XYZ file of C-alpha atoms in Angstrom:
556
model
C 12.091 -10.372 -22.124
C 12.912 -9.632 -18.267
C 16.073 -7.332 -17.605
C 16.561 -8.773 -14.209
C 15.314 -11.754 -12.155
C 15.740 -11.904 -8.731
C 15.565 -15.410 -7.407
C 15.867 -17.741 -4.167
C 14.253 -15.617 -1.928
C 11.143 -15.948 0.338
C 8.855 -13.193 -1.366
C 5.747 -11.839 0.316
C 3.730 -10.062 -2.323
C 0.966 -8.991 0.153
C -1.277 -9.749 -2.238
C -2.216 -13.112 -0.986
C 0.575 -15.040 -2.779
C 4.201 -16.146 -1.915
C 6.982 -16.576 -4.370
C 10.568 -17.217 -4.518
C 11.336 -15.056 -7.804
C 10.705 -11.513 -9.354
C 11.284 -10.910 -13.108
C 11.466 -7.285 -13.848
C 11.255 -5.574 -17.135
C 11.453 -1.665 -17.682
C 11.254 -0.935 -14.145
C 8.092 -2.923 -13.580
C 7.301 -6.366 -12.349
C 6.849 -8.628 -15.453
C 5.961 -11.712 -13.325
C 6.446 -13.457 -9.903
C 6.793 -17.189 -9.102
C 9.434 -19.664 -8.865
C 12.831 -19.501 -11.246
C 11.641 -22.462 -13.131
C 8.585 -20.476 -14.097
C 10.421 -17.309 -14.803
C 13.442 -18.484 -16.680
C 11.573 -18.651 -20.156
C 11.342 -14.809 -19.700
C 15.290 -14.676 -19.589
C 17.596 -14.208 -22.507
C 21.214 -13.811 -22.728
C 21.345 -10.134 -21.334
C 18.899 -10.965 -18.184
C 20.744 -10.115 -14.892
C 20.321 -12.680 -12.228
C 20.235 -11.966 -8.693
C 20.500 -14.796 -5.920
C 18.635 -13.474 -2.738
C 20.013 -15.893 -0.876
C 16.960 -17.365 0.463
C 16.059 -14.083 2.621
C 12.566 -12.305 3.211
C 11.466 -9.936 0.455
C 8.695 -7.229 1.085
C 7.154 -4.519 -1.129
C 9.359 -1.161 -0.769
C 8.465 0.619 2.266
C 6.379 3.689 2.042
C 6.604 6.655 4.969
C 3.054 8.332 4.865
C 4.504 11.352 6.756
C 8.015 12.439 6.963
C 9.999 15.794 6.304
C 12.708 14.393 4.062
C 14.376 17.786 3.260
C 14.580 18.673 6.954
C 15.823 15.431 7.767
C 18.781 15.851 5.239
C 19.363 19.376 6.667
C 19.431 17.764 10.312
C 22.865 16.445 9.444
C 24.226 19.691 8.682
C 22.809 21.834 11.363
C 22.896 22.353 15.214
C 21.727 18.761 16.611
C 20.175 19.341 20.237
C 18.804 15.582 20.440
C 19.403 14.221 23.988
C 20.778 17.566 25.500
C 19.587 17.102 29.302
C 20.057 20.998 30.431
C 20.279 24.367 29.572
C 24.040 24.566 29.798
C 24.692 21.420 27.806
C 22.483 23.198 25.184
C 24.538 26.073 25.306
C 27.604 24.493 25.091
C 26.814 22.128 22.424
C 25.660 25.688 20.137
C 29.185 27.286 21.318
C 31.052 23.936 19.967
C 28.772 24.214 16.721
C 29.799 27.650 15.992
C 33.616 27.013 16.674
C 33.771 23.709 14.652
C 32.159 25.318 12.010
C 34.049 28.338 12.121
C 30.789 30.484 11.318
C 31.446 34.367 10.658
C 29.606 36.772 12.695
C 26.142 37.196 11.233
C 25.994 33.598 9.923
C 22.626 32.080 11.283
C 22.707 29.031 13.638
C 19.845 26.799 13.287
C 19.002 23.599 15.148
C 16.669 21.487 16.920
C 15.924 18.100 18.501
C 15.869 19.233 22.105
C 12.981 17.921 24.558
C 12.932 20.084 27.597
C 10.898 17.000 29.220
C 14.335 15.248 29.914
C 15.974 18.430 30.982
C 17.139 18.548 34.823
C 15.040 21.670 35.049
C 12.081 20.986 32.345
C 11.487 24.419 31.116
C 12.009 25.673 27.587
C 14.904 27.418 26.749
C 14.271 31.072 25.498
C 15.881 34.204 24.044
C 18.324 34.618 26.922
C 19.585 30.801 26.756
C 20.071 31.637 22.854
C 22.126 34.502 23.368
C 24.296 32.856 25.596
C 25.015 30.699 22.902
C 26.074 33.844 20.879
C 24.959 37.490 20.724
C 26.708 37.905 17.065
C 25.035 35.266 15.298
C 21.217 35.100 15.132
C 20.139 31.508 16.662
C 16.889 29.822 16.085
C 16.348 26.491 17.772
C 13.150 24.244 17.549
C 11.791 21.785 20.013
C 11.799 17.881 18.626
C 8.319 18.119 17.753
C 8.726 21.257 15.322
C 5.925 23.233 17.009
C 7.976 25.138 19.285
C 11.097 27.402 18.804
C 13.111 29.577 20.359
C 15.259 32.668 19.035
C 17.861 34.988 20.456
C 17.151 38.968 20.353
C 19.296 39.228 17.092
C 17.396 36.604 15.359
C 13.977 38.375 16.307
C 15.062 41.482 15.093
C 16.261 40.275 11.833
C 12.912 38.633 11.088
C 11.036 41.725 11.883
C 9.104 40.488 15.078
C 8.510 42.836 17.944
C 6.117 43.842 20.594
C 3.456 44.353 18.240
C 3.773 41.399 16.066
C 0.581 39.232 15.797
C 0.230 36.100 13.891
C -2.980 34.102 13.439
C -2.952 30.907 14.883
C 0.464 31.697 16.661
C 1.813 32.635 20.070
C 4.726 34.690 20.814
C 5.301 34.109 24.482
C 5.926 36.997 26.805
C 8.203 37.292 30.125
C 6.713 38.223 33.516
C 6.845 41.948 32.601
C 5.081 41.415 29.192
C 7.956 41.533 27.049
C 8.742 39.041 24.291
C 10.949 36.482 25.826
C 11.832 34.710 22.436
C 9.974 31.576 22.502
C 7.420 31.293 19.603
C 4.709 28.669 19.137
C 3.040 27.051 16.016
C 2.070 29.638 13.140
C 4.263 32.126 14.705
C 7.298 29.605 14.192
C 6.021 28.910 10.743
C 6.156 32.559 9.953
C 9.642 33.052 11.488
C 11.172 30.476 9.373
C 9.681 32.221 6.069
C 11.323 35.385 7.182
C 14.679 33.509 7.915
C 17.291 33.490 4.876
C 15.826 31.456 2.168
C 17.375 27.793 1.552
C 18.974 27.930 -1.855
C 18.154 24.908 -4.681
C 21.493 23.695 -4.364
C 21.551 23.299 -0.546
C 18.016 21.869 -0.880
C 19.342 19.412 -3.384
C 22.147 18.206 -1.251
C 20.060 17.698 1.903
C 17.469 15.793 -0.289
C 20.103 13.428 -1.649
C 21.498 12.773 1.657
C 18.237 12.085 3.305
C 17.224 9.691 0.121
C 20.626 7.871 0.924
C 19.797 7.352 4.433
C 16.299 6.494 3.480
C 17.516 3.694 1.245
C 19.452 2.199 3.868
C 16.257 2.022 5.971
C 14.537 0.189 3.022
C 12.351 3.045 2.018
C 11.214 3.504 -1.581
C 8.452 6.169 -1.324
C 7.977 8.971 1.190
C 4.827 11.162 1.425
C 7.075 14.158 2.163
C 6.326 17.581 3.697
C 9.205 19.904 2.329
C 7.191 23.270 2.234
C 7.339 23.891 5.874
C 9.837 26.894 6.092
C 10.921 26.250 2.639
C 9.277 28.068 -0.510
C 7.395 25.850 -2.845
C 9.386 27.039 -5.880
C 12.762 25.885 -3.984
C 11.269 22.652 -3.207
C 9.738 21.776 -6.706
C 12.885 22.908 -8.611
C 15.306 20.827 -6.219
C 13.033 17.838 -7.097
C 12.843 18.376 -10.552
C 16.421 18.927 -11.074
C 17.455 15.796 -9.062
C 14.775 13.725 -11.536
C 16.222 15.196 -14.437
C 19.736 14.407 -13.447
C 18.629 10.659 -12.712
C 19.355 11.040 -8.932
C 15.941 10.230 -7.484
C 16.231 6.994 -5.583
C 12.933 7.544 -3.323
C 9.463 8.153 -4.860
C 7.946 11.250 -3.507
C 4.259 12.272 -2.805
C 4.704 16.269 -1.980
C 2.737 17.997 0.754
C 2.153 21.515 0.418
C 1.426 24.076 3.078
C -1.455 26.282 2.456
C -2.376 27.461 5.934
C -4.646 30.296 4.915
C -7.055 30.823 1.989
C -4.741 33.206 0.253
C -1.928 30.822 0.167
C -4.042 28.145 -1.047
C -5.376 30.201 -3.589
C -2.113 30.959 -4.632
C -1.002 27.566 -5.004
C -4.009 26.655 -7.153
C -2.999 29.301 -9.845
C -0.004 27.034 -10.691
C -2.415 24.604 -12.035
C -1.335 21.609 -9.964
C -3.351 19.006 -8.222
C -2.963 16.016 -6.151
C -1.361 13.185 -8.075
C 0.196 15.517 -10.878
C 3.699 14.424 -11.713
C 5.695 11.416 -12.773
C 6.546 8.184 -11.048
C 9.179 9.538 -8.798
C 7.651 13.136 -8.153
C 4.131 13.758 -7.625
C 1.963 16.749 -6.105
C 0.546 15.323 -3.046
C -1.837 16.989 -0.549
C -2.299 20.405 1.190
C -1.028 20.101 4.534
C -3.001 21.764 7.422
C -1.638 22.195 11.207
C -4.581 22.383 13.382
C -2.646 22.197 16.598
C 0.650 21.393 18.310
C 2.206 18.570 20.210
C 1.502 16.857 23.461
C 5.043 17.438 24.953
C 4.713 21.192 24.487
C 1.120 21.070 25.781
C 0.077 22.744 22.395
C -1.902 19.777 21.476
C -5.701 21.206 21.426
C -7.761 19.047 23.758
C -11.502 19.143 24.747
C -10.780 19.343 28.111
C -8.127 20.773 30.414
C -4.603 19.120 30.417
C -4.712 17.063 33.598
C -1.172 18.703 34.880
C -2.229 22.106 33.652
C -5.707 23.112 34.760
C -6.944 26.034 32.550
C -4.982 25.092 29.669
C -6.352 23.071 26.527
C -3.591 23.493 24.074
C -3.810 25.784 20.678
C -6.558 25.952 18.149
C -4.839 27.122 15.103
C -8.282 27.436 13.564
C -11.998 28.399 14.244
C -14.437 25.669 12.935
C -15.675 27.881 10.366
C -12.160 28.811 8.880
C -11.137 25.327 8.796
C -14.332 24.170 7.329
C -13.909 27.035 4.628
C -10.255 26.024 3.837
C -10.858 22.241 3.767
C -14.037 22.671 1.364
C -12.095 24.684 -1.094
C -9.013 22.387 -1.268
C -11.443 19.254 -1.613
C -13.589 21.004 -4.549
C -10.480 22.257 -6.365
C -9.178 18.276 -6.347
C -6.690 18.659 -3.534
C -6.330 16.129 -0.954
C -6.018 17.379 2.509
C -3.882 15.871 5.406
C -4.672 17.540 8.683
C -1.927 17.697 11.479
C -4.108 16.935 14.776
C -2.951 15.373 17.663
C -5.453 16.601 20.819
C -8.962 15.306 20.502
C -10.236 18.885 20.218
C -8.154 19.310 16.779
C -9.252 16.003 15.950
C -12.957 16.911 16.347
C -12.392 20.076 14.243
C -10.890 18.079 11.367
C -13.685 15.391 11.331
C -16.158 18.155 11.252
C -14.526 19.723 8.504
C -13.810 16.677 6.113
C -17.279 15.331 6.984
C -18.821 18.799 5.403
C -16.187 18.033 2.390
C -17.472 14.648 1.755
C -21.252 15.715 2.044
C -20.824 18.335 -0.231
C -19.953 15.852 -3.449
C -19.486 12.360 -2.183
C -15.880 12.466 -3.881
C -13.549 10.388 -2.029
C -10.255 12.647 -1.929
C -8.658 10.339 0.820
C -8.456 13.275 3.178
C -6.586 12.177 6.247
C -5.649 13.100 9.844
C -2.042 13.074 10.515
C -1.085 11.689 13.950
C -4.647 11.306 15.069
C -3.683 10.380 18.365
C -6.416 10.996 20.796
C -10.084 10.068 19.411
C -12.995 8.280 21.206
C -15.129 5.691 19.699
C -17.902 8.315 18.318
C -14.975 9.949 16.694
C -13.809 6.876 14.918
C -17.271 6.106 13.618
C -17.329 9.226 12.210
C -14.136 9.087 10.382
C -15.286 5.611 9.010
C -18.653 6.934 7.963
C -16.962 9.954 6.096
C -14.098 7.998 4.462
C -11.552 9.989 6.670
C -7.979 8.097 6.779
C -5.508 8.276 9.492
C -1.754 8.881 8.822
C -0.326 7.589 12.116
C 3.288 7.340 13.566
C 3.977 4.198 15.607
C 7.260 5.565 16.849
C 5.844 8.106 18.877
C 4.603 5.509 21.309
C 8.121 4.960 23.099
C 8.557 8.869 23.132
C 4.941 9.756 24.031
C 3.800 6.871 26.564
C 5.719 8.313 29.973
C 4.066 11.645 29.088
C 0.412 10.750 28.407
C -0.781 9.691 31.890
C 0.244 12.938 33.256
C -0.835 14.870 30.374
C -4.404 13.258 30.084
C -5.000 11.273 33.157
C -7.660 8.557 32.561
C -8.115 9.786 29.014
C -4.775 8.359 27.829
C -6.728 5.359 27.146
C -8.124 6.875 24.237
C -4.752 7.378 22.521
C -3.006 5.662 19.492
C -5.869 3.268 19.134
C -4.755 1.836 15.835
C -6.490 -1.814 16.423
C -9.676 -0.231 16.926
C -9.194 2.372 13.806
C -8.773 -0.953 11.579
C -11.347 -2.855 13.008
C -13.829 0.200 12.471
C -12.680 -0.117 8.583
C -10.700 3.122 8.709
C -7.755 3.327 6.489
C -4.427 3.690 8.078
C -0.943 4.460 6.787
C 2.212 4.522 8.982
C 4.837 7.194 9.021
C 7.565 8.536 11.285
C 7.414 12.695 11.049
C 11.189 12.090 10.605
C 13.556 14.044 11.578
C 11.021 13.950 14.736
C 11.562 10.259 14.824
C 13.655 7.723 13.128
C 12.391 6.968 9.988
C 13.073 3.480 9.791
C 10.180 1.414 8.852
C 11.519 -1.500 11.062
C 11.356 0.455 13.833
C 8.223 1.829 13.112
C 6.669 -2.109 12.898
C 8.209 -2.797 16.155
C 6.615 0.073 17.766
C 3.143 -1.140 16.117
C 3.754 -4.733 16.998
C 5.050 -4.291 20.239
C 4.232 -0.722 21.699
C 7.401 -0.562 23.899
C 10.403 1.411 23.606
C 13.802 -0.355 22.593
C 14.058 -1.958 26.156
C 10.755 -3.502 25.931
C 9.187 -0.912 28.288
C 6.446 -0.793 29.419
C 6.379 -4.256 30.293
C 3.878 -5.984 27.839
C 3.428 -3.269 25.767
C 1.311 -0.070 26.490
C -2.285 -0.593 26.216
C -1.685 -4.055 24.588
C -5.009 -4.315 23.418
C -3.993 -1.920 20.557
C -1.086 -3.821 19.212
C -1.246 -4.775 15.582
C -0.299 -7.922 14.179
C 2.979 -8.213 11.866
C 1.044 -8.250 8.798
C -1.047 -5.356 9.661
C 2.092 -3.337 10.739
C 3.657 -4.048 7.427
C 0.791 -3.202 5.482
C 0.935 0.337 7.376
C 4.270 1.178 5.485
C 3.159 -0.820 1.943
C -0.214 -1.244 0.594
C -2.110 0.988 3.078
C 0.601 3.503 2.565
C -0.102 3.315 -1.566
C -3.559 3.739 -0.911
C -3.262 7.012 0.975
C -1.691 8.392 -2.056
C -3.986 7.167 -4.900
C -1.224 4.768 -6.027
C -2.413 1.298 -4.892
C -2.408 0.194 -8.517
C 1.253 1.234 -8.910
C 2.959 -0.050 -5.599
C 2.319 -1.812 -2.280
C 2.150 -4.927 -3.459
C 4.461 -7.199 -5.709
C 2.144 -7.832 -8.540
C 2.995 -8.052 -12.360
C 2.617 -4.575 -13.615
C 3.578 -2.655 -10.666
C 6.782 -0.851 -10.243
C 9.741 -3.102 -8.975
C 10.129 -1.704 -5.784
C 10.848 -4.005 -2.898
C 13.221 -4.767 0.126
C 15.187 -7.585 1.189
C 15.557 -8.362 5.027
C 18.096 -10.250 6.963
C 15.318 -12.312 8.756
C 11.516 -13.345 8.004
C 9.159 -10.927 9.831
C 6.414 -13.082 9.634
C 8.300 -16.150 11.413
C 10.410 -14.460 14.053
C 9.051 -13.616 17.575
C 8.020 -9.904 17.938
C 10.969 -9.215 20.070
C 13.281 -9.635 17.487
C 11.736 -7.080 14.638
C 13.581 -4.240 15.844
C 16.941 -6.084 15.296
C 16.161 -6.779 11.369
C 18.562 -5.222 9.142
C 17.920 -4.155 5.463
C 20.041 -6.184 3.022
C 19.195 -4.764 -0.064
C 16.789 -2.008 -1.428
C 15.441 -1.752 -4.784
C 13.527 0.840 -6.927
C 12.324 0.198 -10.532
C 14.509 -2.897 -10.556
C 17.564 -1.158 -9.867
C 19.696 -1.825 -6.744
C 19.848 1.548 -4.775
C 21.345 0.196 -1.549
C 23.132 -3.103 -0.323
C 24.702 -3.593 2.716
C 28.331 -4.732 3.117
C 27.359 -7.595 4.883
C 25.122 -8.773 2.274
C 27.427 -8.268 -0.553
C 29.975 -10.147 1.423
C 27.422 -13.245 1.748
C 27.210 -13.341 -1.967
C 30.626 -13.120 -2.779
C 29.817 -9.956 -4.783
C 31.494 -5.926 -4.632
C 29.115 -3.243 -4.697
C 30.358 -2.523 -8.326
C 28.686 -5.762 -9.576
C 25.214 -4.753 -8.637
C 22.944 -2.515 -11.114
C 23.858 0.386 -9.303
C 22.533 3.039 -11.759
C 20.453 5.614 -10.406
C 20.008 7.261 -13.738
C 18.541 4.165 -15.301
C 16.189 3.821 -12.270
C 14.766 7.439 -13.201
C 14.642 7.180 -17.047
């Protein structure tokens, strides 16, 4: 018999069927249909929830996010939106003052974008020393590929004039001395040398982020939480949260293993892609092969149009990347490789193609971001079963930059429609905290290809706009496919996990311009309500306490 029946909804199963009711038993969907059809499944203890005629879709799945870092963002120095060095410095000083940080305590922050500064240059060690010379200070650009540290932080991390980091850059001033700006693998190494995040703090940050994710309609996240955080801390934090019944988002965990030694150390743990429970699974090996467009570290095949002589950073030689990908592939680990520039994407395609040709085992290897590719590269991706893990929210952030950075080559950017037409599997993510992890915002960006003010008019390269159903699938069925979970989630069918979202309007009926204003009414994970908006509860005449708000029940 059913434990819970949700009824009087407009339910899009995304499997070709619409329904008005869902019956849940033991955290899974028992049946979908009408209330009359499902009524016989109910006994005297079955809970009924009236959906008030609202739109229901499968639970949203973010295919690339940094959940732990998103949670930490709410506790650290927030530099989003600063428009000058002076404002950055003042915000840092205010943070120290308001937090009453003692001398020697670290100041860690991020979110700045020098491209919106009055003078668009990166902050360096001297700027951060102006924040404090008695606190070690480290801040990251919004992309997470470039950072700056003050001299005290540099010293504590053991970085000096002789430090060399493969795949990374320590910038120097005109006199040849380190200036505190660090790029790519050097930034990753620096974060590993900072004081370790403890398990208690990690759990707190994850819970904060999960709560906000549920408010956004997210029920699953493919999360990169080992960038600068030791794997053992990440694993212990999630395992404890699950044991305590506090998991309200299903996690597919990416694992950083940037060099062969790190990969070999991870493989010794005996963990492989897919190992774990319904709430926490080992995901893929995460590799970063270049940087970002905004910082001009994305690896291009030809020079940047606005910086002749610069092609960005290639973290690997082709031979190094081929060897690493093949070793992971043969061990049973999926690989997700960050690549924004066409030069880096070409390297990834070559490496993934070699792995596919070696045994034709489809590990669903993916290129994360995959922002600039030409038609030949798309054909190679399709032929070699290479997926694309795209971030629609990058469009409003990046479109003002692409013409200056790439000139005519920008037409080969963010070509999601072309990817789908080629038969490439495409999932949708946010890269939060780089961008908002709201899937509704992501769907808007995929369908309209504009910012919140609908600029550029008509959408950026409108021929690459997605239909609403295609955009919703990025965050539902397509996301499930990328994590080998298409038989468990992504559509609302009997036997699958009872994860779904209730919306205040019908995404498939409203005008595309209205999508961004859609609100989440309710988020359900395993048949348990993990979020319900105050407006929805008021409309139903219920209090929050009336709902089955028991996260432990969802986890057990």
